[in-house]
Coordinates of C-alpha atoms in Angstrom, one line a residue:
D15 CA 110.1 38.2 20.0
S16 CA 107.6 36.2 17.9
L17 CA 106.1 37.4 14.6
F18 CA 102.5 36.9 13.5
F19 CA 101.8 36.7 9.7
K20 CA 98.4 37.0 8.0
V21 CA 98.3 35.4 4.5
R22 CA 95.4 36.1 2.0
M23 CA 94.8 33.3 -0.5
D24 CA 94.3 34.1 -4.2
D25 CA 92.6 30.7 -4.7
V26 CA 89.9 30.6 -2.0
D27 CA 89.1 27.0 -2.8
L28 CA 92.4 25.9 -1.2
M29 CA 91.1 27.2 2.2
R30 CA 89.1 23.9 2.6
Y31 CA 92.5 22.2 3.2
I32 CA 93.7 24.7 5.7
V33 CA 92.4 24.3 9.3
P34 CA 93.4 25.7 12.7
K35 CA 96.3 23.7 14.2
G36 CA 96.8 22.1 10.9
F37 CA 99.9 22.2 8.7
V38 CA 100.8 24.3 5.7
A39 CA 104.1 24.7 3.8
I40 CA 105.1 28.3 3.0
D41 CA 108.1 28.8 0.7
G42 CA 109.3 25.3 1.7
T43 CA 108.8 25.7 5.4
S44 CA 106.1 23.6 7.2
L45 CA 104.3 25.8 9.7
T46 CA 101.4 25.4 12.1
V47 CA 98.2 27.3 11.3
C48 CA 96.8 29.5 14.0
E49 CA 93.5 31.0 12.7
T50 CA 91.5 30.7 9.5
N51 CA 88.7 32.5 7.8
A52 CA 87.4 30.4 4.8
K53 CA 84.9 33.0 3.9
D54 CA 87.4 35.9 3.4
G55 CA 90.2 33.5 2.4
W56 CA 92.9 34.2 4.9
F57 CA 94.9 32.4 7.7
T58 CA 97.6 33.3 10.2
F59 CA 100.7 31.6 11.5
M60 CA 103.5 32.5 14.0
L61 CA 107.3 32.4 13.9
V62 CA 109.4 32.2 17.0
E63 CA 112.8 33.9 17.2
Y64 CA 114.8 30.8 16.4
T65 CA 112.7 30.0 13.3
Q66 CA 113.0 33.6 12.1
K67 CA 116.8 33.3 11.8
K68 CA 116.6 30.0 9.8
I69 CA 114.0 30.8 7.1
V70 CA 113.4 33.5 4.4
I71 CA 109.8 34.4 5.3
P72 CA 110.7 37.2 7.8
G73 CA 112.5 39.0 4.9
K74 CA 109.3 39.2 2.9
D75 CA 107.5 42.5 2.5
V76 CA 103.8 43.0 2.9
G77 CA 102.1 42.2 -0.4
E78 CA 104.7 39.9 -1.7
K79 CA 103.7 36.5 -3.1
L80 CA 104.3 33.3 -1.2
N81 CA 104.4 29.7 -2.4
I82 CA 101.7 27.7 -0.5
E83 CA 101.4 24.0 -0.3
V84 CA 98.5 22.5 1.6
D85 CA 98.7 19.4 3.8
V86 CA 98.6 16.2 1.7
L87 CA 96.7 14.4 4.4
A88 CA 93.8 16.8 3.9
K89 CA 93.7 15.9 0.2
Y90 CA 93.7 12.2 1.1
S91 CA 90.8 12.8 3.5
E92 CA 88.9 14.7 0.7
A93 CA 89.5 11.8 -1.7
S94 CA 88.3 9.3 0.9
M95 CA 85.2 11.4 1.6
A96 CA 84.5 11.7 -2.1
A97 CA 84.3 7.9 -2.3
I98 CA 82.2 7.7 0.9
V99 CA 79.7 10.5 0.3
P100 CA 77.8 8.8 -2.6
R101 CA 77.4 5.6 -0.5
V102 CA 76.3 7.7 2.5
E103 CA 73.8 9.5 0.3
E104 CA 72.6 6.2 -1.0
L105 CA 72.2 4.9 2.6
E106 CA 70.3 8.1 3.5
G107 CA 67.9 7.4 0.6
I108 CA 67.3 3.9 1.8
V109 CA 66.7 5.1 5.4
E110 CA 64.2 7.7 4.1
K111 CA 62.4 5.0 2.1
L112 CA 62.3 2.7 5.2
V113 CA 60.9 5.6 7.3
R114 CA 58.1 6.2 4.7
E115 CA 57.3 2.5 4.5
M116 CA 57.2 2.3 8.3
A117 CA 54.8 5.2 8.4
E118 CA 52.6 3.6 5.8
L119 CA 52.7 0.3 7.7
R120 CA 51.7 2.1 10.9
A121 CA 48.8 3.7 9.0
E122 CA 47.8 0.3 7.7
Q123 CA 48.0 -1.1 11.2
G124 CA 45.8 1.7 12.5
E125 CA 43.2 0.9 9.8
L126 CA 43.5 -2.8 10.6
K127 CA 42.8 -2.0 14.2
E128 CA 39.8 -0.1 13.2
V129 CA 38.6 -3.0 11.0
K130 CA 39.2 -5.4 13.9
A131 CA 37.3 -3.1 16.3
E132 CA 34.4 -2.9 13.8
Q133 CA 34.4 -6.7 13.4
A134 CA 34.4 -7.1 17.2
G135 CA 31.4 -4.7 17.3
M136 CA 29.6 -6.7 14.7
K137 CA 30.3 -9.9 16.6
A138 CA 29.0 -8.4 19.8
E139 CA 25.9 -7.2 17.9
Q140 CA 25.4 -10.7 16.4
A141 CA 25.7 -12.2 19.9
G142 CA 23.1 -9.7 21.1
M143 CA 20.8 -10.6 18.2
K144 CA 21.3 -14.3 18.9
A145 CA 20.6 -13.8 22.6
E146 CA 17.5 -11.9 21.6
Q147 CA 16.4 -14.7 19.3
N148 CA 16.9 -17.2 22.1
E149 CA 14.7 -15.0 24.4
I150 CA 12.1 -14.8 21.7
K151 CA 12.2 -18.6 21.2
S152 CA 12.0 -19.1 24.9
A153 CA 9.0 -16.7 25.2
V154 CA 7.3 -18.4 22.2
N155 CA 7.9 -21.9 23.8
G156 CA 6.5 -20.6 27.1
I157 CA 3.4 -19.3 25.4
A158 CA 3.0 -22.5 23.5
K159 CA 3.4 -24.4 26.8
S160 CA 0.9 -22.1 28.4
L161 CA -1.6 -22.7 25.6
N162 CA -1.2 -26.5 26.1
T163 CA -1.8 -26.3 29.8
G164 CA -4.9 -24.0 29.6
T165 CA -3.2 -20.8 30.8
V166 CA -1.8 -17.8 28.9
T167 CA 1.2 -15.6 29.6
A168 CA -0.1 -12.1 29.9
A169 CA 3.2 -10.3 29.6
W170 CA 6.7 -10.9 28.2
A171 CA 9.4 -8.9 29.8
V172 CA 12.8 -8.4 28.1
S173 CA 15.7 -7.1 30.1
E174 CA 16.7 -3.5 29.7
K175 CA 20.3 -4.4 29.5
Q176 CA 19.9 -6.1 26.1
R177 CA 16.8 -4.3 24.8
G178 CA 17.3 -0.9 26.2
S179 CA 13.7 -0.9 27.5
T180 CA 11.0 -3.3 28.8
R181 CA 8.3 -4.3 26.4
T182 CA 5.1 -6.3 27.0
L183 CA 3.6 -8.9 24.8
P184 CA -0.2 -8.2 24.8
G185 CA -2.8 -10.9 25.6
P186 CA -5.2 -12.5 25.2
I187 CA -5.1 -13.5 21.5
S188 CA -8.0 -12.5 19.2
G189 CA -9.9 -15.4 17.5
G190 CA -12.3 -13.2 15.5
T191 CA -16.1 -13.7 15.5
I192 CA -18.3 -16.8 15.8
E193 CA -21.6 -16.7 14.0
N194 CA -24.5 -19.1 14.3
W195 CA -23.0 -20.3 17.5
K196 CA -24.1 -22.7 20.3
L197 CA -22.8 -23.3 23.8
L198 CA -22.0 -27.0 24.3
P199 CA -22.3 -28.8 27.7
N200 CA -18.5 -28.7 28.2
N201 CA -18.7 -24.8 28.0
S202 CA -17.0 -24.8 24.5
I203 CA -18.5 -22.8 21.6
T204 CA -19.3 -24.3 18.2
G205 CA -20.3 -22.2 15.2
S206 CA -19.1 -20.5 12.0
A207 CA -15.8 -18.6 12.0
L208 CA -15.6 -15.0 10.8
D209 CA -12.4 -12.9 10.6
N210 CA -10.3 -15.6 12.2
P211 CA -6.6 -14.6 12.1
T212 CA -5.5 -18.1 11.3
P213 CA -5.1 -18.4 7.5
E214 CA -6.3 -22.0 7.4
I215 CA -9.7 -21.0 9.0
R216 CA -11.7 -19.3 6.3
D217 CA -14.9 -17.3 6.9
G218 CA -17.8 -19.7 7.2
S219 CA -15.7 -22.6 8.4
D220 CA -17.1 -24.6 11.3
I221 CA -15.0 -24.4 14.5
T222 CA -15.3 -25.5 18.1
T223 CA -13.4 -23.7 20.7
A224 CA -11.8 -24.8 23.9
A225 CA -13.9 -24.4 27.1
I226 CA -14.6 -20.7 27.9
V227 CA -13.8 -19.2 31.2
E228 CA -17.3 -17.6 31.9
A229 CA -20.3 -19.3 30.4
S230 CA -22.5 -16.4 31.5
K231 CA -20.9 -14.1 28.9
A232 CA -22.0 -16.4 26.0
V233 CA -24.7 -14.0 24.7
E234 CA -25.2 -12.3 21.4
G235 CA -22.6 -9.6 21.0
G236 CA -20.7 -10.8 24.0
K237 CA -16.9 -11.5 24.2
V238 CA -15.8 -14.8 25.7
Q239 CA -12.3 -16.0 26.5
T240 CA -11.2 -19.6 26.3
K241 CA -9.0 -21.1 29.0
N242 CA -6.1 -21.1 26.5
G243 CA -6.3 -17.3 26.2
V244 CA -8.2 -16.8 22.9
L245 CA -10.8 -14.1 22.8
Y246 CA -13.9 -14.5 20.6
T247 CA -16.8 -12.2 19.8
L248 CA -20.1 -13.9 19.5
G249 CA -22.5 -13.0 16.7
K250 CA -26.1 -14.3 16.4
P251 CA -26.7 -17.6 18.2
R252 CA -27.9 -20.7 16.5
A253 CA -31.8 -20.7 16.0
V254 CA -33.6 -23.2 18.3
S255 CA -36.9 -24.9 17.6
N256 CA -38.8 -26.8 20.4
G257 CA -35.6 -26.8 22.4
V258 CA -33.6 -28.4 19.6
A259 CA -31.1 -26.7 17.4
E260 CA -31.9 -26.5 13.6
D261 CA -29.0 -28.8 12.6
E262 CA -29.8 -31.5 15.2
T263 CA -32.4 -34.3 15.6
A264 CA -33.8 -35.2 19.0
P265 CA -32.5 -38.5 20.3
V266 CA -35.1 -41.3 20.6
A267 CA -35.1 -44.9 21.5
V268 CA -34.3 -47.2 18.6
K269 CA -37.4 -49.2 17.7
S270 CA -38.9 -48.0 21.0
K271 CA -41.7 -50.0 22.5
D272 CA -42.8 -46.9 24.4
A273 CA -45.7 -45.7 22.3
K274 CA -46.1 -42.4 24.2
A275 CA -42.5 -41.5 23.7
V276 CA -42.7 -42.3 20.0
S277 CA -46.0 -40.4 19.7
D278 CA -44.6 -37.3 21.4
W279 CA -41.6 -37.3 19.2
G280 CA -43.8 -37.8 16.1
K281 CA -46.0 -34.9 17.0
A282 CA -42.9 -32.7 17.4
Q283 CA -41.8 -33.7 13.9
G284 CA -45.3 -33.1 12.5
S285 CA -45.8 -36.7 11.3
P286 CA -47.0 -39.1 14.0
A287 CA -46.0 -42.7 13.4
K288 CA -46.4 -46.1 15.0
P289 CA -43.7 -47.3 17.3
D290 CA -42.7 -50.3 15.1
E291 CA -42.4 -48.0 12.0
M292 CA -40.0 -45.6 13.7
E293 CA -36.4 -46.0 12.9
S294 CA -33.7 -44.5 15.0
P295 CA -33.3 -40.9 13.8
K296 CA -29.9 -40.0 12.6
V297 CA -28.1 -37.1 14.3
A298 CA -27.1 -34.5 11.7
K299 CA -23.3 -34.2 11.4
S300 CA -21.6 -30.8 11.1
K301 CA -18.1 -30.3 9.8
F302 CA -16.0 -28.3 12.2
R303 CA -12.3 -27.5 13.1
V304 CA -11.0 -27.9 16.6
V305 CA -9.0 -24.9 17.5
G306 CA -8.2 -25.7 21.1
T307 CA -8.6 -28.3 23.8
S308 CA -8.9 -27.9 27.6
W309 CA -8.9 -30.7 30.1

């Protein structure tokens, strides 16, 4: 006994106020909405038998006009939303801005982490360089100590962990050539330096080495090594006359009373003299530089 009515709206914009199970007034009667179609602009409602007898709508023919009044509460809701929407949109803009700033901050933090990682790498590299310098200092100190004690360190090992390989510091150390040389009683060599690597020792400077290891190698063209690890090449030896080097004078007794000793010395000098006339000969002095000492 119920009647279903389908109403098409001339003003489609009013459909936003009409919703299923909402209220709408038709020709002064408040009715419940059943279905809606906002796109096509229509809605339906139902009349029970009792309502049909009390209102004028059932007497309307298809196509007739009806007076429609939408729910005032829907209009109030729209007005409220109209005031809220701008604020919501503003908040959405703020949120979007915060999201962008957070993304930029994360990117900066990532770059900062990279910088910190790079700085940590640099610090580790500096620590490695410092450790290497300490090893070098230790090795140099060891070599210097070895030189002072008459021995030389033949090799210098550096750990593979810090260097990536093992290197060897070669030895012995070259001292250049000694010309016009002479082997002294303590097995040291004295003579003129040539091609000495020490800047202060120029060619022609007189030097005296530390004691050499093997005196038998002290020959012209030979290579001798001192006990402190310096290797020298020997040039021409110092010329000797009557068993005495050219730059020396044979020692004799001062004002000797031994006539034979004085006479023999005088003959060697080419000018015999009387014992009382002989003065003590002066030993010729040579300037030289000490480059090493061995005890």
